[in-house]
């Protein structure tokens, strides 16, 4: 995936209540500081200015979080009722998140045995960890 920019926000799903976007790696979800040049909040304001809600702290109702370095699907509620419903689903654990870590070996790593590569600083997970 190419680095994130204000223009390249990928939409996974959209309904009247939710918007699911593909958050880029190394992009914060939101920020109140001027130091952040790119956030998901800014991408959403650029692409969907009509969806920004001035009654919220960041302009959007993010249903959950993804770490700064993590890319993947992130759900945004488009109204207060949908946000409440999503909150209850996460609180009651009716939502399952799955994470998949992908490891890439360089040519020099490929010449070493799997055991020596796997015991180094990088570990590859072959199946998703479900919470």
mmCIF file with all atom_site columns, C-alpha atoms in Angstrom, residues 8-126:
data_model
loop_
_atom_site.group_PDB
_atom_site.id
_atom_site.type_symbol
_atom_site.label_atom_id
_atom_site.label_alt_id
_atom_site.label_comp_id
_atom_site.label_asym_id
_atom_site.label_entity_id
_atom_site.label_seq_id
_atom_site.pdbx_PDB_ins_code
_atom_site.Cartn_x
_atom_site.Cartn_y
_atom_site.Cartn_z
_atom_site.occupancy
_atom_site.B_iso_or_equiv
_atom_site.pdbx_formal_charge
_atom_site.auth_seq_id
_atom_site.auth_comp_id
_atom_site.auth_asym_id
_atom_site.auth_atom_id
_atom_site.pdbx_PDB_model_num
ATOM 1   C CA . UNK A 1 8   ? -6.121  8.559   -1.212 1.00 0.00 ? 8   UNK A CA 1
ATOM 2   C CA . UNK A 1 9   ? -8.681  7.467   1.358  1.00 0.00 ? 9   UNK A CA 1
ATOM 3   C CA . UNK A 1 10  ? -10.095 4.071   0.405  1.00 0.00 ? 10  UNK A CA 1
ATOM 4   C CA . UNK A 1 11  ? -13.765 3.389   1.231  1.00 0.00 ? 11  UNK A CA 1
ATOM 5   C CA . UNK A 1 12  ? -14.586 -0.234  2.097  1.00 0.00 ? 12  UNK A CA 1
ATOM 6   C CA . UNK A 1 13  ? -18.286 0.170   2.916  1.00 0.00 ? 13  UNK A CA 1
ATOM 7   C CA . UNK A 1 14  ? -20.855 2.931   3.261  1.00 0.00 ? 14  UNK A CA 1
ATOM 8   C CA . UNK A 1 15  ? -24.431 2.932   4.532  1.00 0.00 ? 15  UNK A CA 1
ATOM 9   C CA . UNK A 1 16  ? -26.691 5.539   6.049  1.00 0.00 ? 16  UNK A CA 1
ATOM 10  C CA . UNK A 1 17  ? -25.271 4.745   9.491  1.00 0.00 ? 17  UNK A CA 1
ATOM 11  C CA . UNK A 1 18  ? -21.657 3.670   8.988  1.00 0.00 ? 18  UNK A CA 1
ATOM 12  C CA . UNK A 1 19  ? -18.613 4.350   6.891  1.00 0.00 ? 19  UNK A CA 1
ATOM 13  C CA . UNK A 1 20  ? -15.789 1.807   6.862  1.00 0.00 ? 20  UNK A CA 1
ATOM 14  C CA . UNK A 1 21  ? -12.471 3.070   5.560  1.00 0.00 ? 21  UNK A CA 1
ATOM 15  C CA . UNK A 1 22  ? -9.101  1.472   5.011  1.00 0.00 ? 22  UNK A CA 1
ATOM 16  C CA . UNK A 1 23  ? -6.783  3.342   7.387  1.00 0.00 ? 23  UNK A CA 1
ATOM 17  C CA . UNK A 1 24  ? -3.244  3.692   6.075  1.00 0.00 ? 24  UNK A CA 1
ATOM 18  C CA . UNK A 1 25  ? -0.219  2.634   8.094  1.00 0.00 ? 25  UNK A CA 1
ATOM 19  C CA . UNK A 1 26  ? 1.564   5.410   10.007 1.00 0.00 ? 26  UNK A CA 1
ATOM 20  C CA . UNK A 1 27  ? -1.496  7.673   9.986  1.00 0.00 ? 27  UNK A CA 1
ATOM 21  C CA . UNK A 1 28  ? -3.058  8.805   13.248 1.00 0.00 ? 28  UNK A CA 1
ATOM 22  C CA . UNK A 1 29  ? -6.831  8.644   13.580 1.00 0.00 ? 29  UNK A CA 1
ATOM 23  C CA . UNK A 1 30  ? -7.214  12.143  14.978 1.00 0.00 ? 30  UNK A CA 1
ATOM 24  C CA . UNK A 1 31  ? -5.242  14.954  16.517 1.00 0.00 ? 31  UNK A CA 1
ATOM 25  C CA . UNK A 1 32  ? -5.878  18.281  18.142 1.00 0.00 ? 32  UNK A CA 1
ATOM 26  C CA . UNK A 1 33  ? -2.335  19.472  17.512 1.00 0.00 ? 33  UNK A CA 1
ATOM 27  C CA . UNK A 1 34  ? -1.084  21.351  14.466 1.00 0.00 ? 34  UNK A CA 1
ATOM 28  C CA . UNK A 1 35  ? 1.989   19.107  14.274 1.00 0.00 ? 35  UNK A CA 1
ATOM 29  C CA . UNK A 1 36  ? 0.181   16.201  12.611 1.00 0.00 ? 36  UNK A CA 1
ATOM 30  C CA . UNK A 1 37  ? 0.351   16.722  8.865  1.00 0.00 ? 37  UNK A CA 1
ATOM 31  C CA . UNK A 1 38  ? -1.982  13.830  8.030  1.00 0.00 ? 38  UNK A CA 1
ATOM 32  C CA . UNK A 1 39  ? -4.709  12.144  10.064 1.00 0.00 ? 39  UNK A CA 1
ATOM 33  C CA . UNK A 1 40  ? -7.694  10.017  9.163  1.00 0.00 ? 40  UNK A CA 1
ATOM 34  C CA . UNK A 1 41  ? -9.777  12.903  10.510 1.00 0.00 ? 41  UNK A CA 1
ATOM 35  C CA . UNK A 1 42  ? -8.257  15.223  7.863  1.00 0.00 ? 42  UNK A CA 1
ATOM 36  C CA . UNK A 1 43  ? -8.759  12.633  5.117  1.00 0.00 ? 43  UNK A CA 1
ATOM 37  C CA . UNK A 1 44  ? -12.438 12.293  6.068  1.00 0.00 ? 44  UNK A CA 1
ATOM 38  C CA . UNK A 1 45  ? -12.942 16.085  6.202  1.00 0.00 ? 45  UNK A CA 1
ATOM 39  C CA . UNK A 1 46  ? -11.349 16.394  2.766  1.00 0.00 ? 46  UNK A CA 1
ATOM 40  C CA . UNK A 1 47  ? -13.410 13.620  1.150  1.00 0.00 ? 47  UNK A CA 1
ATOM 41  C CA . UNK A 1 48  ? -16.678 13.992  3.077  1.00 0.00 ? 48  UNK A CA 1
ATOM 42  C CA . UNK A 1 49  ? -16.953 17.527  4.483  1.00 0.00 ? 49  UNK A CA 1
ATOM 43  C CA . UNK A 1 50  ? -20.735 17.113  4.685  1.00 0.00 ? 50  UNK A CA 1
ATOM 44  C CA . UNK A 1 51  ? -20.346 14.203  7.145  1.00 0.00 ? 51  UNK A CA 1
ATOM 45  C CA . UNK A 1 52  ? -18.310 16.145  9.710  1.00 0.00 ? 52  UNK A CA 1
ATOM 46  C CA . UNK A 1 53  ? -20.278 16.730  12.912 1.00 0.00 ? 53  UNK A CA 1
ATOM 47  C CA . UNK A 1 54  ? -19.343 19.880  14.852 1.00 0.00 ? 54  UNK A CA 1
ATOM 48  C CA . UNK A 1 55  ? -20.970 18.419  17.984 1.00 0.00 ? 55  UNK A CA 1
ATOM 49  C CA . UNK A 1 56  ? -18.162 15.843  18.300 1.00 0.00 ? 56  UNK A CA 1
ATOM 50  C CA . UNK A 1 57  ? -14.645 16.423  19.573 1.00 0.00 ? 57  UNK A CA 1
ATOM 51  C CA . UNK A 1 58  ? -12.902 15.408  16.330 1.00 0.00 ? 58  UNK A CA 1
ATOM 52  C CA . UNK A 1 59  ? -15.723 15.892  13.849 1.00 0.00 ? 59  UNK A CA 1
ATOM 53  C CA . UNK A 1 60  ? -16.360 12.161  13.426 1.00 0.00 ? 60  UNK A CA 1
ATOM 54  C CA . UNK A 1 61  ? -17.537 9.291   15.626 1.00 0.00 ? 61  UNK A CA 1
ATOM 55  C CA . UNK A 1 62  ? -14.783 6.665   15.430 1.00 0.00 ? 62  UNK A CA 1
ATOM 56  C CA . UNK A 1 63  ? -16.225 3.332   16.630 1.00 0.00 ? 63  UNK A CA 1
ATOM 57  C CA . UNK A 1 64  ? -12.852 1.856   17.563 1.00 0.00 ? 64  UNK A CA 1
ATOM 58  C CA . UNK A 1 65  ? -9.133  2.528   17.266 1.00 0.00 ? 65  UNK A CA 1
ATOM 59  C CA . UNK A 1 66  ? -6.213  1.215   15.244 1.00 0.00 ? 66  UNK A CA 1
ATOM 60  C CA . UNK A 1 67  ? -2.637  1.859   16.280 1.00 0.00 ? 67  UNK A CA 1
ATOM 61  C CA . UNK A 1 68  ? -0.643  4.497   14.411 1.00 0.00 ? 68  UNK A CA 1
ATOM 62  C CA . UNK A 1 69  ? 1.463   1.918   12.560 1.00 0.00 ? 69  UNK A CA 1
ATOM 63  C CA . UNK A 1 70  ? -1.468  -0.421  11.838 1.00 0.00 ? 70  UNK A CA 1
ATOM 64  C CA . UNK A 1 71  ? -3.417  -0.358  8.594  1.00 0.00 ? 71  UNK A CA 1
ATOM 65  C CA . UNK A 1 72  ? -6.857  -1.847  8.146  1.00 0.00 ? 72  UNK A CA 1
ATOM 66  C CA . UNK A 1 73  ? -10.605 -1.384  8.266  1.00 0.00 ? 73  UNK A CA 1
ATOM 67  C CA . UNK A 1 74  ? -11.853 1.283   10.646 1.00 0.00 ? 74  UNK A CA 1
ATOM 68  C CA . UNK A 1 75  ? -15.535 1.956   11.284 1.00 0.00 ? 75  UNK A CA 1
ATOM 69  C CA . UNK A 1 76  ? -16.957 5.464   11.610 1.00 0.00 ? 76  UNK A CA 1
ATOM 70  C CA . UNK A 1 77  ? -20.525 5.999   12.839 1.00 0.00 ? 77  UNK A CA 1
ATOM 71  C CA . UNK A 1 78  ? -22.397 8.638   10.872 1.00 0.00 ? 78  UNK A CA 1
ATOM 72  C CA . UNK A 1 79  ? -24.918 9.541   13.566 1.00 0.00 ? 79  UNK A CA 1
ATOM 73  C CA . UNK A 1 80  ? -25.373 9.417   17.327 1.00 0.00 ? 80  UNK A CA 1
ATOM 74  C CA . UNK A 1 81  ? -27.698 6.379   17.308 1.00 0.00 ? 81  UNK A CA 1
ATOM 75  C CA . UNK A 1 82  ? -25.283 4.330   15.179 1.00 0.00 ? 82  UNK A CA 1
ATOM 76  C CA . UNK A 1 83  ? -22.393 5.322   17.453 1.00 0.00 ? 83  UNK A CA 1
ATOM 77  C CA . UNK A 1 84  ? -24.363 4.141   20.500 1.00 0.00 ? 84  UNK A CA 1
ATOM 78  C CA . UNK A 1 85  ? -25.196 0.854   18.809 1.00 0.00 ? 85  UNK A CA 1
ATOM 79  C CA . UNK A 1 86  ? -21.564 0.264   17.830 1.00 0.00 ? 86  UNK A CA 1
ATOM 80  C CA . UNK A 1 87  ? -20.407 1.145   21.349 1.00 0.00 ? 87  UNK A CA 1
ATOM 81  C CA . UNK A 1 88  ? -22.780 -1.438  22.845 1.00 0.00 ? 88  UNK A CA 1
ATOM 82  C CA . UNK A 1 89  ? -21.628 -4.101  20.363 1.00 0.00 ? 89  UNK A CA 1
ATOM 83  C CA . UNK A 1 90  ? -17.976 -3.552  21.300 1.00 0.00 ? 90  UNK A CA 1
ATOM 84  C CA . UNK A 1 91  ? -18.767 -3.361  25.030 1.00 0.00 ? 91  UNK A CA 1
ATOM 85  C CA . UNK A 1 92  ? -20.804 -6.583  24.965 1.00 0.00 ? 92  UNK A CA 1
ATOM 86  C CA . UNK A 1 93  ? -18.128 -8.266  22.803 1.00 0.00 ? 93  UNK A CA 1
ATOM 87  C CA . UNK A 1 94  ? -20.523 -8.956  19.950 1.00 0.00 ? 94  UNK A CA 1
ATOM 88  C CA . UNK A 1 95  ? -17.816 -7.686  17.600 1.00 0.00 ? 95  UNK A CA 1
ATOM 89  C CA . UNK A 1 96  ? -14.725 -9.707  16.780 1.00 0.00 ? 96  UNK A CA 1
ATOM 90  C CA . UNK A 1 97  ? -11.563 -8.076  15.502 1.00 0.00 ? 97  UNK A CA 1
ATOM 91  C CA . UNK A 1 98  ? -8.973  -10.194 13.735 1.00 0.00 ? 98  UNK A CA 1
ATOM 92  C CA . UNK A 1 99  ? -5.371  -9.192  13.175 1.00 0.00 ? 99  UNK A CA 1
ATOM 93  C CA . UNK A 1 100 ? -3.031  -10.665 10.604 1.00 0.00 ? 100 UNK A CA 1
ATOM 94  C CA . UNK A 1 101 ? 0.679   -9.896  10.709 1.00 0.00 ? 101 UNK A CA 1
ATOM 95  C CA . UNK A 1 102 ? 2.561   -10.353 7.469  1.00 0.00 ? 102 UNK A CA 1
ATOM 96  C CA . UNK A 1 103 ? 6.318   -10.832 7.479  1.00 0.00 ? 103 UNK A CA 1
ATOM 97  C CA . UNK A 1 104 ? 8.514   -10.359 4.453  1.00 0.00 ? 104 UNK A CA 1
ATOM 98  C CA . UNK A 1 105 ? 11.979  -11.851 4.240  1.00 0.00 ? 105 UNK A CA 1
ATOM 99  C CA . UNK A 1 106 ? 14.765  -10.295 2.239  1.00 0.00 ? 106 UNK A CA 1
ATOM 100 C CA . UNK A 1 107 ? 17.018  -12.422 0.031  1.00 0.00 ? 107 UNK A CA 1
ATOM 101 C CA . UNK A 1 108 ? 19.681  -12.515 2.776  1.00 0.00 ? 108 UNK A CA 1
ATOM 102 C CA . UNK A 1 109 ? 17.102  -13.703 5.304  1.00 0.00 ? 109 UNK A CA 1
ATOM 103 C CA . UNK A 1 110 ? 15.814  -16.329 2.899  1.00 0.00 ? 110 UNK A CA 1
ATOM 104 C CA . UNK A 1 111 ? 19.265  -17.945 2.793  1.00 0.00 ? 111 UNK A CA 1
ATOM 105 C CA . UNK A 1 112 ? 19.167  -18.501 6.555  1.00 0.00 ? 112 UNK A CA 1
ATOM 106 C CA . UNK A 1 113 ? 17.144  -21.289 8.105  1.00 0.00 ? 113 UNK A CA 1
ATOM 107 C CA . UNK A 1 114 ? 13.559  -20.645 9.216  1.00 0.00 ? 114 UNK A CA 1
ATOM 108 C CA . UNK A 1 115 ? 14.555  -21.223 12.826 1.00 0.00 ? 115 UNK A CA 1
ATOM 109 C CA . UNK A 1 116 ? 17.266  -18.562 12.857 1.00 0.00 ? 116 UNK A CA 1
ATOM 110 C CA . UNK A 1 117 ? 15.004  -16.054 11.076 1.00 0.00 ? 117 UNK A CA 1
ATOM 111 C CA . UNK A 1 118 ? 12.069  -16.744 13.392 1.00 0.00 ? 118 UNK A CA 1
ATOM 112 C CA . UNK A 1 119 ? 14.165  -16.257 16.533 1.00 0.00 ? 119 UNK A CA 1
ATOM 113 C CA . UNK A 1 120 ? 15.430  -12.827 15.443 1.00 0.00 ? 120 UNK A CA 1
ATOM 114 C CA . UNK A 1 121 ? 13.792  -9.497  16.156 1.00 0.00 ? 121 UNK A CA 1
ATOM 115 C CA . UNK A 1 122 ? 10.956  -10.072 13.692 1.00 0.00 ? 122 UNK A CA 1
ATOM 116 C CA . UNK A 1 123 ? 8.388   -12.771 14.291 1.00 0.00 ? 123 UNK A CA 1
ATOM 117 C CA . UNK A 1 124 ? 5.921   -13.911 11.666 1.00 0.00 ? 124 UNK A CA 1
ATOM 118 C CA . UNK A 1 125 ? 2.420   -14.913 12.703 1.00 0.00 ? 125 UNK A CA 1
ATOM 119 C CA . UNK A 1 126 ? 0.885   -17.415 10.317 1.00 0.00 ? 126 UNK A CA 1
#
